[in-house]
GROMACS .gro file of C-alpha atoms in nm:
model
  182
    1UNK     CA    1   0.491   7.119   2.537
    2UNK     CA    2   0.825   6.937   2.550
    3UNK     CA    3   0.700   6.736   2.861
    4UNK     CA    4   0.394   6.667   2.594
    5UNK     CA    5   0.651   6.550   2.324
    6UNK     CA    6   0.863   6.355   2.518
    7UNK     CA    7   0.529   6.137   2.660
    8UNK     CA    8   0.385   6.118   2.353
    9UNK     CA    9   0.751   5.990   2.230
   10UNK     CA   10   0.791   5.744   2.516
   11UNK     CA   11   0.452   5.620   2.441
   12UNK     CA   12   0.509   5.573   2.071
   13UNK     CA   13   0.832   5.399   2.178
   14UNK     CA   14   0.635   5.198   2.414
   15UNK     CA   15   0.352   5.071   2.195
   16UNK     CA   16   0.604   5.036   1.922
   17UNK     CA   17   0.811   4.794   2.193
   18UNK     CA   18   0.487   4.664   2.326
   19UNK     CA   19   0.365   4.549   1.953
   20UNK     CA   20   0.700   4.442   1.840
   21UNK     CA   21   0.685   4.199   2.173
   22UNK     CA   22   0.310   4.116   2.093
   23UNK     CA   23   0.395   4.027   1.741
   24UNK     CA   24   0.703   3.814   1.899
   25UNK     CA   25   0.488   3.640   2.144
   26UNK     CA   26   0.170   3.570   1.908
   27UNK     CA   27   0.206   3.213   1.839
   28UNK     CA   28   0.219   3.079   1.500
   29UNK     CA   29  -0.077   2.944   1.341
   30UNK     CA   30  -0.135   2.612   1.440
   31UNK     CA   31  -0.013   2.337   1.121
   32UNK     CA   32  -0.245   2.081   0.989
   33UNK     CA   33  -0.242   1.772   1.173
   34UNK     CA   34   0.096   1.599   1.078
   35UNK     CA   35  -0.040   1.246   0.940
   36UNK     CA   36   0.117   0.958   1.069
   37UNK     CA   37   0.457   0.834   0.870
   38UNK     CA   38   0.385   0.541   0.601
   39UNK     CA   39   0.558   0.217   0.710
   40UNK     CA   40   0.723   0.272   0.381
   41UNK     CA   41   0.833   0.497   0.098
   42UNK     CA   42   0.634   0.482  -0.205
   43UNK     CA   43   0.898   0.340  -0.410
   44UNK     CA   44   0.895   0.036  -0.161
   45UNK     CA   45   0.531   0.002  -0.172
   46UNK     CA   46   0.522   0.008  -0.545
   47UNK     CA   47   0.822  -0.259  -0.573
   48UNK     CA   48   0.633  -0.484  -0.331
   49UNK     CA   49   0.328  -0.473  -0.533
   50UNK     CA   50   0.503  -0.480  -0.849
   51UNK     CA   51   0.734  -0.828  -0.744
   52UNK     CA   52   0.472  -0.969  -0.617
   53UNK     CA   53   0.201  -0.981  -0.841
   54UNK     CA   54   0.467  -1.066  -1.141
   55UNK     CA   55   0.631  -1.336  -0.978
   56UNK     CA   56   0.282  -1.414  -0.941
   57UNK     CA   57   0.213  -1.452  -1.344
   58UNK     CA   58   0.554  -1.591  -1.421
   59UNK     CA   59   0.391  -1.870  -1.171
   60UNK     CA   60   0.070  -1.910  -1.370
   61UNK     CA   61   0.239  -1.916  -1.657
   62UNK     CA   62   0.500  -2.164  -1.590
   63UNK     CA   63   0.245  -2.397  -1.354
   64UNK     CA   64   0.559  -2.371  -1.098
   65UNK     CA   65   0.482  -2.180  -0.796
   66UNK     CA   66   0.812  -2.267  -0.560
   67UNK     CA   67   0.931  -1.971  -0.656
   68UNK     CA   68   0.626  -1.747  -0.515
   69UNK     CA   69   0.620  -1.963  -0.236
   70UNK     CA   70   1.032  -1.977  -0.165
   71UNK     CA   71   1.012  -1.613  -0.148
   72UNK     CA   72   0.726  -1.573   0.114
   73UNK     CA   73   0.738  -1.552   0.479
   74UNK     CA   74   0.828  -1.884   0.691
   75UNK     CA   75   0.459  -1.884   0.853
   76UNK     CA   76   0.318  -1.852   0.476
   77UNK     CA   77   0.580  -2.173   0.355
   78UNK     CA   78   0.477  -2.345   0.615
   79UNK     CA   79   0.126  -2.356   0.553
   80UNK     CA   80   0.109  -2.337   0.199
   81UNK     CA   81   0.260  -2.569  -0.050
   82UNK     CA   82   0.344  -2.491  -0.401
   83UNK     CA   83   0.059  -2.743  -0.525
   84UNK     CA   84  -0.179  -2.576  -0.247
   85UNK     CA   85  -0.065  -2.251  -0.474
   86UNK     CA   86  -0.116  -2.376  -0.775
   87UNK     CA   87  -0.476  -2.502  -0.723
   88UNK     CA   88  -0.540  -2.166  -0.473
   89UNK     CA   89  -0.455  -1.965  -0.867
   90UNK     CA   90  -0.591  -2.231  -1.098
   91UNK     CA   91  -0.829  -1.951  -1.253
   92UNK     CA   92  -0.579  -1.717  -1.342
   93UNK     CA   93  -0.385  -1.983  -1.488
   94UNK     CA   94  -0.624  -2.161  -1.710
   95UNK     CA   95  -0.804  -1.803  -1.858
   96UNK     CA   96  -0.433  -1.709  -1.895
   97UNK     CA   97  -0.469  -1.433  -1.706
   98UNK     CA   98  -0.189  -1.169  -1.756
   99UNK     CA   99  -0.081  -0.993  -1.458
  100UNK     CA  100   0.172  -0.787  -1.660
  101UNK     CA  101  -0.060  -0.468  -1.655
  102UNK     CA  102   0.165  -0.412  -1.312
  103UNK     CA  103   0.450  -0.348  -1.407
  104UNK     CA  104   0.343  -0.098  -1.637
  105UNK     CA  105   0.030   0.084  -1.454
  106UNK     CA  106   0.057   0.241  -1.133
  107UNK     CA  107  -0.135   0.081  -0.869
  108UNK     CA  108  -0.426   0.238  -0.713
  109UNK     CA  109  -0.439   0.221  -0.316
  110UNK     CA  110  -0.752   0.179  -0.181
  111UNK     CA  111  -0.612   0.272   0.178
  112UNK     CA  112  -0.338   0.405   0.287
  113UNK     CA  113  -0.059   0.143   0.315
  114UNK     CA  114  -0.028   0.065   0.704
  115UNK     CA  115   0.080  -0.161   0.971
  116UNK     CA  116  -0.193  -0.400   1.157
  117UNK     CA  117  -0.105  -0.487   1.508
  118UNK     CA  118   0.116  -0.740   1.438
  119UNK     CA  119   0.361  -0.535   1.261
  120UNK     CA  120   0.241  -0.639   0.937
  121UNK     CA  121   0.269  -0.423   0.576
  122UNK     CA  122  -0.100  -0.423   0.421
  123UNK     CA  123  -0.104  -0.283   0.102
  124UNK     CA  124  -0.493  -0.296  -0.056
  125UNK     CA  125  -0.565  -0.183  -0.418
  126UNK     CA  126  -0.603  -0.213  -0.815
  127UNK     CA  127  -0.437  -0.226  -1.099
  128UNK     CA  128  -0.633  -0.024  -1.391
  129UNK     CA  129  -0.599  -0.231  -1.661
  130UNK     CA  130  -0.915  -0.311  -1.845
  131UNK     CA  131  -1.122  -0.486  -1.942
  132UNK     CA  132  -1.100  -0.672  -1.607
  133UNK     CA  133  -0.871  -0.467  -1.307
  134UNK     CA  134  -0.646  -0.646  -1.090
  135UNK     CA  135  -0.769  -0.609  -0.751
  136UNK     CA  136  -0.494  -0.713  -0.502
  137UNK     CA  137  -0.482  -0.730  -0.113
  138UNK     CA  138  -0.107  -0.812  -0.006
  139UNK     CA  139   0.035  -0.867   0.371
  140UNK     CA  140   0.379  -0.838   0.436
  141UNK     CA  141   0.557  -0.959   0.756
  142UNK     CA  142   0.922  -0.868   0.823
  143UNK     CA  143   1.178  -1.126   0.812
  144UNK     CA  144   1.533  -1.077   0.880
  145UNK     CA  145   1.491  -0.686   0.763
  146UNK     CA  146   1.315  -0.778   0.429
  147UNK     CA  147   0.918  -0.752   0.371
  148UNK     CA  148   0.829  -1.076   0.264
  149UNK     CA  149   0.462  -1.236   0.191
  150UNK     CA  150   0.252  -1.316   0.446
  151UNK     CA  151  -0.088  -1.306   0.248
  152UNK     CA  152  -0.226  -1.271  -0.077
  153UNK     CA  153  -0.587  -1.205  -0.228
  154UNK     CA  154  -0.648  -1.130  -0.592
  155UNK     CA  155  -0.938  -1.043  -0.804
  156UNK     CA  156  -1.009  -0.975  -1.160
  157UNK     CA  157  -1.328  -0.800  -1.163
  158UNK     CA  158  -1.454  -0.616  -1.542
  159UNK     CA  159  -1.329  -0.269  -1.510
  160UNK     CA  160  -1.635   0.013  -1.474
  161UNK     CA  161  -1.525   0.427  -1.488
  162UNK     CA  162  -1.768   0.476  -1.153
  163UNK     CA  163  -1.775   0.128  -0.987
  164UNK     CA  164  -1.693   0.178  -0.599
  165UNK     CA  165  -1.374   0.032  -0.429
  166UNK     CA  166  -1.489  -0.352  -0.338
  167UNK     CA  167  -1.280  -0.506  -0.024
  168UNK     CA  168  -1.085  -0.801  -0.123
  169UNK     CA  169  -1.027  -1.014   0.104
  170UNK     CA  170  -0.659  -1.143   0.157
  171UNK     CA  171  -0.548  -1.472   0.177
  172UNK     CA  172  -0.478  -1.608   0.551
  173UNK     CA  173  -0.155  -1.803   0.574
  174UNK     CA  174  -0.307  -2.139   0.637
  175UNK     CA  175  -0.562  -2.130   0.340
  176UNK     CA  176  -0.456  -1.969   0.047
  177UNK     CA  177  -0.740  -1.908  -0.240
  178UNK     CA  178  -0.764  -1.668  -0.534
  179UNK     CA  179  -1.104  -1.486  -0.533
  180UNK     CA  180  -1.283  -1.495  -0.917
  181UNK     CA  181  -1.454  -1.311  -1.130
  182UNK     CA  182  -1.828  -1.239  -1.095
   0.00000   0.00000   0.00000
């Protein structure tokens, strides 16, 4: 009987060993994928939108675009003078178009913001206002540490509570242009 005991014992020790070790060895579950990093924070994306589009509408509303245009990338200076500007956004300007809804709504991304293959910043989106949303499709390049503007599209489409997420195409550096209104 005690030979009994003691092999039942060792055996209890043993599975108890054996399943402690099983338990140990038993990997983990596997974590969602981990989605790539954003080229930037939030906060970053949202002050890029936000500086942009405003310096934007203190352009249209002054008729003086240098500013817009002084704090853009080289390539976009280069191609793009501050009359090209001012005809490219001569929409906005004469339906006094107020771009102001962005510094006060949150903008709506309609992708993720990302890098193209040039190490650009795309950030692609809306801003709710109503009755007309402020579509925007802005390309950053890096200069000298600093996202600066490479391209700009904007739209002002009428607002709708289920109308699906149009493209808007940015600007290119050598052509700017402001996409209307339907």
């Amino acid at each position: 009987m005690r030979l009994i005991a003691r092999a039942v014992m060792a055996l209890a020790l043993c599975c108890g060993i054996d399943g402690a070790m099983a338990q140990q060895k038993t990997p983990a579950p596997a974590a969602a994928p981990a989605q790539p990093p954003l080229p930037v924070t939030l906060e970053q994306a949202l002050y890029l939108i936000r500086s942009t589009l405003l310096t934007l509408n203190d352009a249209n509303r002054t008729g003086n675009y240098t500013v817009l245009r002084d704090l853009a990338a080289p390539d976009f200076q280069a191609r793009n003078t501050a009359a090209d500007l001012g005809l490219n956004f001569l929409d906005l300007r004469r339906r006094n178009f107020d771009l102001y809804g962005a510094a006060l709504l949150a903008p709506q991304f309609s992708d993720a913001p990302a890098l193209d293959q040039q190490g650009m910043l795309r950030l692609a989106g809306y801003i709710p206002t109503r009755p007309q949303q402020i579509r925007f499709d802005l390309t950053f390049q890096t200069v000298a540490g600093q996202w600066r503007l490479f391209a700009i599209g904007i739209a002002t489409p009428e607002a709708a509570s289920a109308q699906p997420q149009a493209q808007v195409t940015p600007v290119k550096p050598g052509a700017p242009a402001q996409k209307k209104a339907p």
